[in-house]
Coordinates of C-alpha atoms in Angstrom, one line a residue:
X1093 CA 77.5 -108.3 -169.6
X1094 CA 76.1 -105.6 -172.1
X1095 CA 73.9 -105.0 -175.2
X1096 CA 74.9 -103.3 -178.5
X1097 CA 72.2 -102.6 -181.0
X1098 CA 72.4 -101.0 -184.6
X1099 CA 69.2 -99.9 -185.6
X1100 CA 70.1 -97.7 -188.8
X1101 CA 71.2 -99.0 -192.3
X1102 CA 74.7 -99.4 -192.7
X1103 CA 75.3 -99.1 -188.7
X1104 CA 77.7 -101.6 -186.5
X1105 CA 76.9 -102.7 -183.2
X1106 CA 79.8 -104.1 -180.9
X1107 CA 79.5 -105.7 -177.8
X1108 CA 82.8 -105.9 -176.1
X1109 CA 82.3 -107.6 -172.7
X1110 CA 82.0 -111.5 -172.2
X1111 CA 78.3 -112.7 -172.4
X1112 CA 77.2 -109.9 -174.6
X1113 CA 74.8 -109.2 -177.2
X1114 CA 75.4 -107.8 -180.4
X1115 CA 72.4 -106.9 -182.8
X1116 CA 72.2 -105.5 -186.0
X1117 CA 68.7 -104.8 -187.2
X1118 CA 69.0 -102.8 -190.6
X1119 CA 69.8 -103.4 -194.0
X1120 CA 74.0 -103.7 -194.5
X1121 CA 74.7 -103.4 -190.8
X1122 CA 77.3 -105.5 -188.6
X1123 CA 77.1 -107.0 -185.4
X1124 CA 80.3 -107.8 -183.5
X1125 CA 80.7 -109.8 -180.1
X1126 CA 83.8 -110.0 -178.8
X1127 CA 84.0 -111.8 -175.5
X1128 CA 83.3 -115.3 -174.5
X1129 CA 79.7 -116.2 -174.0
X1130 CA 78.3 -113.6 -176.3
X1131 CA 76.1 -113.7 -179.2
X1132 CA 76.2 -111.2 -182.0
X1133 CA 72.9 -111.6 -184.6
X1134 CA 72.4 -110.0 -187.9
X1135 CA 68.6 -109.5 -188.4
X1136 CA 68.3 -107.6 -191.8
X1137 CA 69.6 -108.2 -195.5
X1138 CA 73.1 -108.3 -196.2
X1139 CA 73.9 -107.6 -192.7
X1140 CA 77.1 -109.6 -190.9
X1141 CA 77.6 -111.0 -187.6
X1142 CA 80.5 -111.9 -186.0
X1143 CA 81.2 -113.9 -182.7
X1144 CA 85.0 -113.7 -182.0
X1145 CA 85.5 -115.6 -178.8
X1146 CA 85.2 -119.3 -177.5
X1147 CA 81.6 -120.0 -176.6
X1148 CA 80.0 -117.6 -179.0
X1149 CA 77.3 -117.4 -181.1
X1150 CA 76.9 -116.0 -184.7
X1151 CA 73.2 -116.2 -186.5
X1152 CA 72.3 -114.2 -190.0
X1153 CA 68.6 -114.4 -190.1
X1154 CA 67.8 -112.7 -193.3
X1155 CA 68.8 -113.5 -197.0
X1156 CA 72.5 -112.6 -198.4
X1157 CA 73.6 -112.5 -194.5
X1158 CA 76.8 -114.1 -193.2
X1159 CA 77.6 -115.5 -189.6
X1160 CA 81.1 -115.8 -188.5
X1161 CA 82.2 -117.9 -185.6
X1162 CA 86.1 -117.1 -185.3
X1163 CA 86.6 -119.5 -181.8
X1164 CA 86.3 -123.1 -180.8
X1165 CA 83.2 -124.2 -179.0
X1166 CA 80.9 -121.6 -180.9
X1167 CA 78.0 -121.8 -183.4
X1168 CA 77.3 -120.1 -186.7
X1169 CA 74.0 -120.1 -188.1
X1170 CA 72.6 -119.2 -191.6
X1171 CA 68.8 -119.0 -191.3
X1172 CA 68.0 -117.7 -194.8
X1173 CA 68.8 -118.7 -198.4
X1174 CA 71.9 -117.1 -200.4
X1175 CA 73.6 -116.8 -196.8
X1176 CA 77.0 -117.8 -195.5
X1177 CA 77.8 -119.7 -191.9
X1178 CA 81.2 -119.7 -191.4
X1179 CA 83.4 -121.5 -188.7
X1180 CA 86.9 -120.4 -188.3
X1181 CA 87.7 -123.2 -185.8
X1182 CA 85.6 -126.5 -186.0
X1183 CA 86.9 -127.6 -182.4
X1184 CA 83.8 -128.2 -180.6
X1185 CA 82.0 -126.0 -182.9
X1186 CA 79.3 -126.7 -185.2
X1187 CA 77.3 -124.7 -188.0
X1188 CA 73.8 -125.1 -189.7
X1189 CA 72.0 -123.3 -192.7
X1190 CA 68.8 -123.2 -195.2
X1191 CA 69.0 -124.5 -198.4
X1192 CA 70.7 -122.3 -200.8
X1193 CA 73.0 -121.0 -198.1
X1194 CA 77.0 -121.9 -197.9
X1195 CA 78.8 -123.3 -195.2
X1196 CA 82.3 -122.9 -194.5
X1197 CA 84.5 -125.1 -191.7
X1198 CA 87.9 -124.4 -191.0
X1199 CA 89.8 -127.1 -188.8
X1200 CA 92.7 -126.7 -187.0
X1201 CA 95.3 -128.5 -184.9
X1202 CA 96.0 -127.5 -181.3
X1203 CA 98.6 -125.1 -182.4
X1204 CA 95.8 -123.1 -184.3
X1205 CA 97.5 -123.8 -187.8
X1206 CA 94.8 -124.7 -190.6
X1207 CA 94.7 -128.3 -191.6
X1208 CA 91.4 -128.7 -193.5
X1209 CA 88.7 -126.6 -195.1
X1210 CA 85.2 -127.7 -196.3
X1211 CA 82.8 -125.6 -198.5
X1212 CA 79.7 -126.4 -200.0
X1213 CA 76.4 -125.4 -200.7
X1214 CA 73.4 -126.7 -198.8
X1215 CA 71.4 -128.5 -201.1
X1216 CA 69.0 -130.5 -199.4
X1217 CA 70.1 -133.7 -200.6
X1218 CA 73.9 -134.2 -199.8
X1219 CA 73.9 -131.2 -197.1
X1220 CA 71.0 -131.1 -195.3
X1221 CA 69.1 -128.0 -194.2
X1222 CA 68.8 -127.2 -190.6
X1223 CA 71.3 -129.8 -189.5
X1224 CA 74.5 -129.4 -187.6
X1225 CA 77.6 -130.0 -189.0
X1226 CA 81.7 -129.8 -187.8
X1227 CA 84.8 -131.0 -189.8
X1228 CA 87.1 -133.5 -187.9
X1229 CA 90.2 -135.2 -189.2
X1230 CA 89.6 -133.4 -192.4
X1231 CA 85.9 -135.1 -192.8
X1232 CA 82.5 -133.4 -192.9
X1233 CA 80.8 -134.7 -189.7
X1234 CA 76.9 -134.8 -188.8
X1235 CA 76.6 -133.8 -184.9
X1236 CA 73.6 -133.8 -182.7
X1237 CA 72.0 -131.2 -180.4
X1238 CA 74.6 -132.2 -177.6
X1239 CA 77.8 -131.7 -180.2
X1240 CA 78.1 -135.9 -180.2
X1241 CA 79.4 -136.9 -183.6
X1242 CA 76.4 -139.0 -185.4
X1243 CA 78.7 -140.0 -188.3
X1244 CA 80.2 -138.9 -191.6
X1245 CA 78.2 -136.7 -193.6
X1246 CA 78.7 -138.0 -196.9

């Protein structure tokens, strides 16, 4: 377990061990968590959080920031408007965002081939704020806290 923190603008924090945390605390910074069960958090405007292994979490907490979760069984969260939450593998993963933010979900088959992509802006009507979503069988699905499907989003 390790922790990496970027406290200056335009800085990078990288946590390379399992169960690690990387945090970007200043404007235009990047936090990258490279091992399983890790967390990457971007806390300031125009920052990026990237979680690169399974069972990891990427969180963007300020406007115009990006959270990217790159493996199965992961979570991406955009906690402010004009931000992006991206799942590059929807298998057992979930994403949520605030109104005015974008969610992007990539569905892959068992060989990691891309089979479907969904993207939209959270409008609060068709796509709800703070509701977990995933992509399954080329359909957007609402899921509950326990990652159980609760039905088609549309």
